[in-house]
CSV table of N, CA and C and ligand atoms in Angstrom, one decimal:
chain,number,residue,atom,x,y,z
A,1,UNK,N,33.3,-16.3,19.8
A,1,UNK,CA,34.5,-15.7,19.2
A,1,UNK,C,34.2,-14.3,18.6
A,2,UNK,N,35.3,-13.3,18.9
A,2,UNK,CA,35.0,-12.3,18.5
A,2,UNK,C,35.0,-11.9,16.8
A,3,UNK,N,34.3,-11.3,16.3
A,3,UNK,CA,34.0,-11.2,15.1
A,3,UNK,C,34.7,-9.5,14.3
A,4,UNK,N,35.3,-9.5,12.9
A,4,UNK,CA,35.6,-8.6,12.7
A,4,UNK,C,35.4,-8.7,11.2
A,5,UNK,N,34.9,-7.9,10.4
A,5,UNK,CA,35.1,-7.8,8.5
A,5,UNK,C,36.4,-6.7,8.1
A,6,UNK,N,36.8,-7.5,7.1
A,6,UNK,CA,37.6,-6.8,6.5
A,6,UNK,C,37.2,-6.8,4.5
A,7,UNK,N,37.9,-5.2,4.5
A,7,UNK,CA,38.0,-5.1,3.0
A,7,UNK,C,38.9,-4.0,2.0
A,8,UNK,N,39.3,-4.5,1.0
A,8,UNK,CA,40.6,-3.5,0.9
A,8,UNK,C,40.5,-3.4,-0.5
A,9,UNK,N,40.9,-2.5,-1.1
A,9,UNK,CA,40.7,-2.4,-2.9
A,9,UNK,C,42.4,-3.0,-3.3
A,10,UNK,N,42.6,-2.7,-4.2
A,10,UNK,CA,43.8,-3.3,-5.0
A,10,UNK,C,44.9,-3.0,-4.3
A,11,UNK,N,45.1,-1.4,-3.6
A,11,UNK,CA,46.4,-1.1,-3.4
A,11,UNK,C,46.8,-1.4,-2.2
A,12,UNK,N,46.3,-2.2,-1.3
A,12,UNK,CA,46.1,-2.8,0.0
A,12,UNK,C,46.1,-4.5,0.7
A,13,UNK,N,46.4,-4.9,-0.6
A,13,UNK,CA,46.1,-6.4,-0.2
A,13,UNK,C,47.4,-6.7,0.4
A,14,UNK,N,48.2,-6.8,0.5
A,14,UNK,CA,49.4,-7.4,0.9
A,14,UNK,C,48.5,-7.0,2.3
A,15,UNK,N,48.6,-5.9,2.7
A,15,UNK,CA,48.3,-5.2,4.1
A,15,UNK,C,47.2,-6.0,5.0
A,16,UNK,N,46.4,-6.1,4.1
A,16,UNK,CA,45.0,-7.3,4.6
A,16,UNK,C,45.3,-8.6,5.0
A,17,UNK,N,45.8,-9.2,4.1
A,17,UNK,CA,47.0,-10.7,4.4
A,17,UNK,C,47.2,-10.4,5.7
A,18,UNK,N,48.7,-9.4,6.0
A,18,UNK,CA,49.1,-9.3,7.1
A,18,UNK,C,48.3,-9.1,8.7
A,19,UNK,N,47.0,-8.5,7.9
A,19,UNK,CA,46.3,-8.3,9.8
A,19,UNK,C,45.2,-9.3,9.5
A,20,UNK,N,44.8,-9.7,8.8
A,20,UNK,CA,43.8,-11.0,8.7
A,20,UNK,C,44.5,-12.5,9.5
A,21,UNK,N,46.0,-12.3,9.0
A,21,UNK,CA,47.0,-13.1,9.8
A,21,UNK,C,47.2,-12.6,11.2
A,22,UNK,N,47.0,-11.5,11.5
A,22,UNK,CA,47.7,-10.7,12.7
A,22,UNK,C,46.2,-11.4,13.5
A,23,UNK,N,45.1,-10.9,13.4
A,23,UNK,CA,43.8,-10.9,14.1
A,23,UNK,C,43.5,-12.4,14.5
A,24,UNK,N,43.5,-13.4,13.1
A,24,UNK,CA,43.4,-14.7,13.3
A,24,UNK,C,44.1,-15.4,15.0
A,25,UNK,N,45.6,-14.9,14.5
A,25,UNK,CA,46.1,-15.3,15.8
A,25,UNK,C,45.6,-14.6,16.7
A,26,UNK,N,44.9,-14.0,16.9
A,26,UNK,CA,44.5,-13.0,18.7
A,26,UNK,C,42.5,-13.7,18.8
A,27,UNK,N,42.6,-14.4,17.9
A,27,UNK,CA,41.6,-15.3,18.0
A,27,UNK,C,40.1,-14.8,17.4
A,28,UNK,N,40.6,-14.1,16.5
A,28,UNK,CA,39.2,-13.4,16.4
A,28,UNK,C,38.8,-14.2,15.0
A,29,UNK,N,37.7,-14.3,14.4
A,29,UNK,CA,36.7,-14.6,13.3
A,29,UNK,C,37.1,-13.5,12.7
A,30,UNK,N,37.4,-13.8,11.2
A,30,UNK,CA,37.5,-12.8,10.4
A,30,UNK,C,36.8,-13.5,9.3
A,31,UNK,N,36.1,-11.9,8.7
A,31,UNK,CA,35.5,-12.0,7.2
A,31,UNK,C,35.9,-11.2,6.4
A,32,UNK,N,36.6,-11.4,5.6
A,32,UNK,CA,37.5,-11.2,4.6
A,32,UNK,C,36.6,-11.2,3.2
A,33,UNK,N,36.5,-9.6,3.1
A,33,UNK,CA,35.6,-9.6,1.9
A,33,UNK,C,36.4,-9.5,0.4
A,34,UNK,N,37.6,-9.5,0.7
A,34,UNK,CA,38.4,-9.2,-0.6
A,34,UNK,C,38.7,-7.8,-0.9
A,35,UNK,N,39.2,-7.4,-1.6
A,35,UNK,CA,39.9,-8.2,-2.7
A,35,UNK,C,41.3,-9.1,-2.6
A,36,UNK,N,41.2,-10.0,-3.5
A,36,UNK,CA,42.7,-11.0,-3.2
A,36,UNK,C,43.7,-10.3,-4.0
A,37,UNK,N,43.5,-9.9,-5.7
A,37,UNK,CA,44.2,-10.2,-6.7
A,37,UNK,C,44.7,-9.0,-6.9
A,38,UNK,N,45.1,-9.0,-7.6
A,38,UNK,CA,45.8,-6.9,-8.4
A,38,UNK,C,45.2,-6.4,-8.6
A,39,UNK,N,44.1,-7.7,-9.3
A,39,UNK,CA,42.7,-6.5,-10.7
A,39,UNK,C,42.0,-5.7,-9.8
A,40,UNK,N,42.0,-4.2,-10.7
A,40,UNK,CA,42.0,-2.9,-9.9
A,40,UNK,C,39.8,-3.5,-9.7
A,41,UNK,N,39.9,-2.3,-8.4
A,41,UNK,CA,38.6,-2.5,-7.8
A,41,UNK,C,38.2,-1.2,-7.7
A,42,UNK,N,37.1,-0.8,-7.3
A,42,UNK,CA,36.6,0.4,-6.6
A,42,UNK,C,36.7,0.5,-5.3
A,43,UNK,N,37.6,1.6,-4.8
A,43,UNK,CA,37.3,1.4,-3.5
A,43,UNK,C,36.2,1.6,-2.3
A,44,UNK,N,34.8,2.3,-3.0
A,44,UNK,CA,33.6,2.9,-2.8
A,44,UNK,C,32.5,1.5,-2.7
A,45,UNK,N,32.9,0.6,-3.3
A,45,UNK,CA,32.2,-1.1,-3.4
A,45,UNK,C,32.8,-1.8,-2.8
A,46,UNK,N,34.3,-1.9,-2.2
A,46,UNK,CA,34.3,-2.6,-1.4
A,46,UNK,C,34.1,-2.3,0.4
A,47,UNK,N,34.2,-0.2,0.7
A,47,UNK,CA,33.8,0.0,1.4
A,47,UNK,C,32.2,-0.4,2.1
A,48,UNK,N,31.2,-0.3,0.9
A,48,UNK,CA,29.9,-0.2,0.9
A,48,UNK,C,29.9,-1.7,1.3
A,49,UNK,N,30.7,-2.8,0.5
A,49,UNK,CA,30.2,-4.3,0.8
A,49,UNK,C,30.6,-4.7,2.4
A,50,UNK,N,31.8,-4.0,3.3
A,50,UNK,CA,32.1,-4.6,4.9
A,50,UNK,C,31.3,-3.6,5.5
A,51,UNK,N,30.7,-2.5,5.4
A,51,UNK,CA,29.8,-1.7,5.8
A,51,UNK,C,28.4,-2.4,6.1
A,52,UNK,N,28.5,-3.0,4.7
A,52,UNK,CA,26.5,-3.6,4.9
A,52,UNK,C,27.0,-4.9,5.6
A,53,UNK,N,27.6,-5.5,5.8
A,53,UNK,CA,28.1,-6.7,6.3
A,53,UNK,C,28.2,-6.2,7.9
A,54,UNK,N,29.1,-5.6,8.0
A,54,UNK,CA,29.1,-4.8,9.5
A,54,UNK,C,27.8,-4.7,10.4
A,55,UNK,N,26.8,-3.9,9.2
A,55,UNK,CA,25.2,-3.5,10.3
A,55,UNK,C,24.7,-4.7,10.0
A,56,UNK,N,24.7,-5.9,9.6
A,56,UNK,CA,24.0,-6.8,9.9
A,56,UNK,C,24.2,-8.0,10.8
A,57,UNK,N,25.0,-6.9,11.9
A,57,UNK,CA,25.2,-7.1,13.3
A,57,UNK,C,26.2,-8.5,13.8
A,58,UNK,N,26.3,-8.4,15.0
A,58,UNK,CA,27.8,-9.4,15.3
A,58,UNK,C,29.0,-9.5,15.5
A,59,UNK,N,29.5,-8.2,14.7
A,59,UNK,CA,30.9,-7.5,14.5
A,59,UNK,C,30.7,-6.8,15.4
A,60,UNK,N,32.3,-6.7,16.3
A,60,UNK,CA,33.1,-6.2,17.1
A,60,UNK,C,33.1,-4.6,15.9
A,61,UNK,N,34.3,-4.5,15.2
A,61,UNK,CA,34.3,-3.4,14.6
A,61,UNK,C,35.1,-3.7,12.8
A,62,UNK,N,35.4,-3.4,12.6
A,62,UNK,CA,35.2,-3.4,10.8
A,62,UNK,C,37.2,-2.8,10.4
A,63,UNK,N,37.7,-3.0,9.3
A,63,UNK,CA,38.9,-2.3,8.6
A,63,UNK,C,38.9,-2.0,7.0
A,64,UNK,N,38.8,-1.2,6.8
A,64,UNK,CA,38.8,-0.5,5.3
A,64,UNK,C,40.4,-0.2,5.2
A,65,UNK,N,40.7,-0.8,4.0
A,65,UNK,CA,42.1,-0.6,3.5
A,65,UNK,C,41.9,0.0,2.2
A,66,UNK,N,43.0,0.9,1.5
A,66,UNK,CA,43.0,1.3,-0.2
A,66,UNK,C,44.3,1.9,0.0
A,67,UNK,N,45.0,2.5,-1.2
A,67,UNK,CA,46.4,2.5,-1.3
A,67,UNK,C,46.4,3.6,-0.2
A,68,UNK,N,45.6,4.5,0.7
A,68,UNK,CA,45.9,5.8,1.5
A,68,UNK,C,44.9,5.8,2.8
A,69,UNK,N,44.1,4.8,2.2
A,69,UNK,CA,42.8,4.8,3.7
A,69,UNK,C,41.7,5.9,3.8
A,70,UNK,N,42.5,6.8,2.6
A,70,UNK,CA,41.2,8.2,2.6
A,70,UNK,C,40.5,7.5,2.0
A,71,UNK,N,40.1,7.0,0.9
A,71,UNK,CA,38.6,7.1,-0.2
A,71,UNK,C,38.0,5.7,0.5
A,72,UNK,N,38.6,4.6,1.1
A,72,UNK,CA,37.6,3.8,1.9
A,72,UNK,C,36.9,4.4,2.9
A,73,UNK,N,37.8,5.7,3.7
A,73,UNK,CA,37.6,5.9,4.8
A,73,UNK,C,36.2,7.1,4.9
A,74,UNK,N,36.3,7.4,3.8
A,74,UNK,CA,35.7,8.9,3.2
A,74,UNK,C,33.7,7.9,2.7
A,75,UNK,N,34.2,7.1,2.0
A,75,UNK,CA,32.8,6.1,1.5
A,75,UNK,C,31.9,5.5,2.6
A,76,UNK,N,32.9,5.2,3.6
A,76,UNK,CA,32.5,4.6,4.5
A,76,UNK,C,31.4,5.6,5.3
A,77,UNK,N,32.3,6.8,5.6
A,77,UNK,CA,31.2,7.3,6.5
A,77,UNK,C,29.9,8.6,5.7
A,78,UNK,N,30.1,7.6,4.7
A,78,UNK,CA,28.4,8.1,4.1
A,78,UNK,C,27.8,7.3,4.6
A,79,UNK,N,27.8,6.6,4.9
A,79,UNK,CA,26.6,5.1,5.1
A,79,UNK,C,25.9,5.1,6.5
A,80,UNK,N,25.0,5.5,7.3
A,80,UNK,CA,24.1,5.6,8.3
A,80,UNK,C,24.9,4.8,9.0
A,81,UNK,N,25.2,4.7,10.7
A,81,UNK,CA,25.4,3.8,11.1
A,81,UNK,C,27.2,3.8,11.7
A,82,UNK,N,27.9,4.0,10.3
A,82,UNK,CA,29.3,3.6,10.5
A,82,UNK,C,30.0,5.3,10.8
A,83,UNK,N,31.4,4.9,11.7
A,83,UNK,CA,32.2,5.8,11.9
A,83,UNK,C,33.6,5.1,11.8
A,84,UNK,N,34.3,5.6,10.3
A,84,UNK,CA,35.4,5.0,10.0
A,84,UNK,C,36.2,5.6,10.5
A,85,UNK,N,37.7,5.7,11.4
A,85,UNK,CA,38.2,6.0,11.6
A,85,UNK,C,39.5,6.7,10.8
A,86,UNK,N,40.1,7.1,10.3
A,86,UNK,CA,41.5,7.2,9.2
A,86,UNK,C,42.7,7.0,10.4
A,87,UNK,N,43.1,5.9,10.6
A,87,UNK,CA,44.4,6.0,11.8
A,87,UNK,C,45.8,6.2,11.1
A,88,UNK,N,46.4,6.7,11.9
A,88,UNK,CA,47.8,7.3,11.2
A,88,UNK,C,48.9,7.1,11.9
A,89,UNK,N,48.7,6.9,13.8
A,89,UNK,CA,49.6,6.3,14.3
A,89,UNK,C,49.4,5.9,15.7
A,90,UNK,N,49.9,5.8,16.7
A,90,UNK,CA,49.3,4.7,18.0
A,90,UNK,C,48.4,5.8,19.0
A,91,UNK,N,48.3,7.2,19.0
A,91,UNK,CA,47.8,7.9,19.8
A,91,UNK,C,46.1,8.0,18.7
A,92,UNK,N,45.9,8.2,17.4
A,92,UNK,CA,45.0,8.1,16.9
A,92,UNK,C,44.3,6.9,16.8
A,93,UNK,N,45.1,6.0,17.3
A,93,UNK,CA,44.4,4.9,17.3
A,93,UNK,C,43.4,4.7,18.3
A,94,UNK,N,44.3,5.1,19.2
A,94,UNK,CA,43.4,5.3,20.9
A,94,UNK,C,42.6,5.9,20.9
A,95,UNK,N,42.9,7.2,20.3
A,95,UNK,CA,41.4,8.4,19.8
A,95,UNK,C,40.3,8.0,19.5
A,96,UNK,N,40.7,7.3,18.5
A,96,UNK,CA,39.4,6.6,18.1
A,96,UNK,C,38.5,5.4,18.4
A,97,UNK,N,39.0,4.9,19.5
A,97,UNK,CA,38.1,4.1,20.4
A,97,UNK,C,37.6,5.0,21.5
A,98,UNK,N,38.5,5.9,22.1
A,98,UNK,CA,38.5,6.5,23.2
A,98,UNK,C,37.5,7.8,23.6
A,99,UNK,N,37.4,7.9,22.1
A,99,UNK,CA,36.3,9.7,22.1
A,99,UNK,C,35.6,9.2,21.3
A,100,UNK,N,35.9,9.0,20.1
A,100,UNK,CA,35.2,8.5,19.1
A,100,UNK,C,34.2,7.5,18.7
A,101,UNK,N,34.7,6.4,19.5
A,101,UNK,CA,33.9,5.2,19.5
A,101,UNK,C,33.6,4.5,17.9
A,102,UNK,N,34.9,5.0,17.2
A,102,UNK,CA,35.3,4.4,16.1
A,102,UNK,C,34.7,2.8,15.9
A,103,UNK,N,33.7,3.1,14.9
A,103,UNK,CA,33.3,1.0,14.5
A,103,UNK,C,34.1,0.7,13.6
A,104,UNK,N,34.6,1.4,12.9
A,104,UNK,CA,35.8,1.2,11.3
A,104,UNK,C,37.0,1.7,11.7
A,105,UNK,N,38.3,0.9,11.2
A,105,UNK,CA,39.1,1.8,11.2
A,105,UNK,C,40.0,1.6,10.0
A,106,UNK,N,40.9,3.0,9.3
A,106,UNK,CA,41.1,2.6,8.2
A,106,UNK,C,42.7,2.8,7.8
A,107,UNK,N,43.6,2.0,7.1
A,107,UNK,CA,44.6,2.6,6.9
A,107,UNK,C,44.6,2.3,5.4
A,108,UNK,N,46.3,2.6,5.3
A,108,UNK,CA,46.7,2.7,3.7
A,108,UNK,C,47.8,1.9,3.6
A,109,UNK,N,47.6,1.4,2.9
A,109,UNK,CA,48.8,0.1,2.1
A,109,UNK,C,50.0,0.8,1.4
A,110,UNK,N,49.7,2.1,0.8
A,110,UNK,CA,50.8,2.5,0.1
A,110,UNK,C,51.8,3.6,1.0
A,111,UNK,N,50.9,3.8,2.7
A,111,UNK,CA,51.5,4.6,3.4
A,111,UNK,C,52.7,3.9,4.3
A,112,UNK,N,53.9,4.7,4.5
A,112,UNK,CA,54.9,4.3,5.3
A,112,UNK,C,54.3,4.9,6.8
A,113,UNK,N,53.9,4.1,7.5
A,113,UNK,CA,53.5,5.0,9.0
A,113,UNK,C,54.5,4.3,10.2
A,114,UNK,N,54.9,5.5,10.7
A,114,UNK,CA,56.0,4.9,12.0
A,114,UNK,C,55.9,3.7,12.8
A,115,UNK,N,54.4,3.6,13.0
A,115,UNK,CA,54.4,2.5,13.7
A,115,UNK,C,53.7,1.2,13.3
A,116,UNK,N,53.7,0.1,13.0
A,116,UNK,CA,53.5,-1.0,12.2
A,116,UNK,C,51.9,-0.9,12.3
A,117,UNK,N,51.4,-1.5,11.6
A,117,UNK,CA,49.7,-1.2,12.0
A,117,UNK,C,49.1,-2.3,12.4
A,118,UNK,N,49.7,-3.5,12.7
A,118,UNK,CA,49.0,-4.3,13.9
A,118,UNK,C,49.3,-3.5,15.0
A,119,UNK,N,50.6,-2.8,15.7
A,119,UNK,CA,50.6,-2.1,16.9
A,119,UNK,C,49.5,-1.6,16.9
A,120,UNK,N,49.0,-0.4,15.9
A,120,UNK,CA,48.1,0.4,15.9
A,120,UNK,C,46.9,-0.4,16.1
A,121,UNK,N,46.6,-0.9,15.9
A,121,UNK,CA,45.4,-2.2,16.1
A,121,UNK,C,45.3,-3.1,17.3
A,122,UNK,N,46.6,-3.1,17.5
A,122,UNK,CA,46.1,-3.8,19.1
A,122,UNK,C,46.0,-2.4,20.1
A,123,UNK,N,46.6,-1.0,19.4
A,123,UNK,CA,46.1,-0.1,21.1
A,123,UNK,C,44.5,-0.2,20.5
A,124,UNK,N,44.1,0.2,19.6
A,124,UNK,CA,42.7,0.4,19.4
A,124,UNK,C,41.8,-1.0,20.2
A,125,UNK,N,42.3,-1.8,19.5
A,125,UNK,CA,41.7,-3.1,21.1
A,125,UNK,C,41.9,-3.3,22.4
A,126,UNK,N,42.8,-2.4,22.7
A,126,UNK,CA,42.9,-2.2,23.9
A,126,UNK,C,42.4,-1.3,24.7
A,127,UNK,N,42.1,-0.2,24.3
A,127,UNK,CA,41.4,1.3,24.4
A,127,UNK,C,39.6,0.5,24.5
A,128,UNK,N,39.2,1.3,25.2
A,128,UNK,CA,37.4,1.4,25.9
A,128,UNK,C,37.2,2.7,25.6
A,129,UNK,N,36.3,2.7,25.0
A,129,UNK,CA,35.6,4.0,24.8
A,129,UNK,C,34.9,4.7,26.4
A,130,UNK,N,35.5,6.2,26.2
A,130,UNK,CA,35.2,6.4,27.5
A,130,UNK,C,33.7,7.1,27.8
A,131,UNK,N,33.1,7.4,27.2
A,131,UNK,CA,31.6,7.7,27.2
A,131,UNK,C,31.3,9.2,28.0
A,132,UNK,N,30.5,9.3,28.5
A,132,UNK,CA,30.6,10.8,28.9
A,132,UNK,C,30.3,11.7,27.7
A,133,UNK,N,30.9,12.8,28.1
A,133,UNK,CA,30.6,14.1,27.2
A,133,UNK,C,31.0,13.4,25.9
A,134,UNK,N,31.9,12.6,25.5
A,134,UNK,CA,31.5,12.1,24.3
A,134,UNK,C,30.6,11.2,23.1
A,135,UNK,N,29.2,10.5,24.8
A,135,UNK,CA,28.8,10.5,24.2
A,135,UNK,C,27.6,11.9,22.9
A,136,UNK,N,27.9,12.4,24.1
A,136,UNK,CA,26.7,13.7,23.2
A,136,UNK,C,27.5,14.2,21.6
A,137,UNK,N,28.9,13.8,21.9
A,137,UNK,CA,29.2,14.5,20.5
A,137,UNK,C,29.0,12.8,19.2
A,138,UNK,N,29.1,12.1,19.7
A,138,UNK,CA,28.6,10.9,19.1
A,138,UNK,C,27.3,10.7,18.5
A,139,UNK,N,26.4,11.2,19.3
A,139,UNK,CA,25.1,11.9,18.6
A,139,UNK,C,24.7,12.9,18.1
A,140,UNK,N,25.3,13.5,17.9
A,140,UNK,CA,25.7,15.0,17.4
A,140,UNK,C,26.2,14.7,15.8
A,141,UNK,N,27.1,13.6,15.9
A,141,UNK,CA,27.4,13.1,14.6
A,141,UNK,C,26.6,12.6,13.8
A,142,UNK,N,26.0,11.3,14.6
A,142,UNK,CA,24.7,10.6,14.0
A,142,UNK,C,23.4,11.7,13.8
A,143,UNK,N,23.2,12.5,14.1
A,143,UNK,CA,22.1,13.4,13.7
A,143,UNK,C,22.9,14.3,12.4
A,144,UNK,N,24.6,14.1,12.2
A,144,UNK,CA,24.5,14.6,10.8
A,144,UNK,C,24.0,14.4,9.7
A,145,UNK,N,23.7,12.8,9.9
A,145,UNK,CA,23.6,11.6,8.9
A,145,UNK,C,22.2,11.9,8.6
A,146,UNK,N,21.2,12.8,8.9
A,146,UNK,CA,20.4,13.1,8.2
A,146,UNK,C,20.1,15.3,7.9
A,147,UNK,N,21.3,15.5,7.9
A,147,UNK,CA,21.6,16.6,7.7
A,147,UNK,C,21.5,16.5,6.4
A,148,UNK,N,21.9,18.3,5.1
A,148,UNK,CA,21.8,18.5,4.2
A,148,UNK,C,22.7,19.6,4.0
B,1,LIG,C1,43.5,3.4,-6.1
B,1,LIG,O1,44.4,3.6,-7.1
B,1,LIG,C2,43.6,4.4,-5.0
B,1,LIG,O2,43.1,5.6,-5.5
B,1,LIG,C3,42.9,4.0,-3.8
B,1,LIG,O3,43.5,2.8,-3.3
B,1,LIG,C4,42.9,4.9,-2.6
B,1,LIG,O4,44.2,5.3,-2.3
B,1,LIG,C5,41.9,6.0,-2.6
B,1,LIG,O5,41.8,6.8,-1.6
C-alpha cells in the first residue's frame, strides 16, 4: 500500500480531515501526524515532525497544511532532502511533479482556491515527473542545501 504523511498546524485541520478522507479512499496509508484540536501549534514543529517522518523512508510524498501553506511550506524546505511544493491550482500542481519532482506539497486551509484541493491532488498523482534537463536543475537545488 502506498504510503503518505500528513501535517497541519491549527488553521488547517478541517482541510486535513478532508484529504486524509479523500487519500484513505484512493487506498493509500496515511500518517496523520496532527494536529486534531484548535489549540494553536507551531507551524515550523509540525512541518519539521512529517519531514523527519518522510526521510525515514517509505513515503510516496508528504502534505504540509497551515492557515496559507507559506510557513509550512517555507520550514519545510530548510530541511536537507525535502522539496515542498506551495500549490495554488491544477496547473501548479502538475508543475510540481512534472519539473520539480515535488516530495511535499503544501496548501492553505484559510485559502479560497478555484479548484478544490483533492482535484489538485489527484493531478499531482497523476503527473510523472519528467526527468531530463530537470533533472540537473534538481541538483542544482540539492547542492543549495549546503550553500551559505
Ligand atoms: C497561524 O496563525 C498561521 O500563521 C499559520 O497557519 C500559517 O498561515 C503560516 O504561514
Amino acid at each position: 500500500m502506498k504510503k503518505i504523511v500528513i501535517a497541519c498546524d491549527h488553521g488547517a485541520v478541517d482541510l486535513k480531515e478532508r484529504i486524509v478522507a479523500f487519500l484513505q479512499k484512493k487506498n493509500f496509508e496515511v500518517t496523520d501526524l496532527g494536529t486534531k484540536g484548535s489549540q494553536s501549534v507551531d507551524y515550523p514543529d509540525m512541518a519539521a515532525a512529517a519531514c523527519h517522518e518522510f526521510l525515514k523512508g517509505g513515503y510516496e510524498f508528504g502534505i504540509l497544511l497551515c492557515g496559507t501553506g507559506i510557513g509550512v511550506s517555507i520550514a519545510a524546505n530548510k530541511i536537507a532532502g525535502i522539496r515542498c511544493a506551495l500549490v495554488c491550482d491544477l496547473f501548479s500542481a502538475e508543475m510540481a511533479r512534472a519539473h520539480n519532482n515535488a516530495n511535499f506539497i503544501a496548501f492553505g486551509g484559510r485559502i479560497r482556491y478555484a479548484a478544490p484541493v483533492e482535484e489538485m491532488i489527484g493531478k499531482f498523482l497523476d503527473t510523472t515527473f519528467e526527468g531530463g534537463r530537470h533533472e540537473r536543475r534538481i541538483a542544482k537545488m540539492t547542492a543549495l542545501e549546503n550553500s551559505r
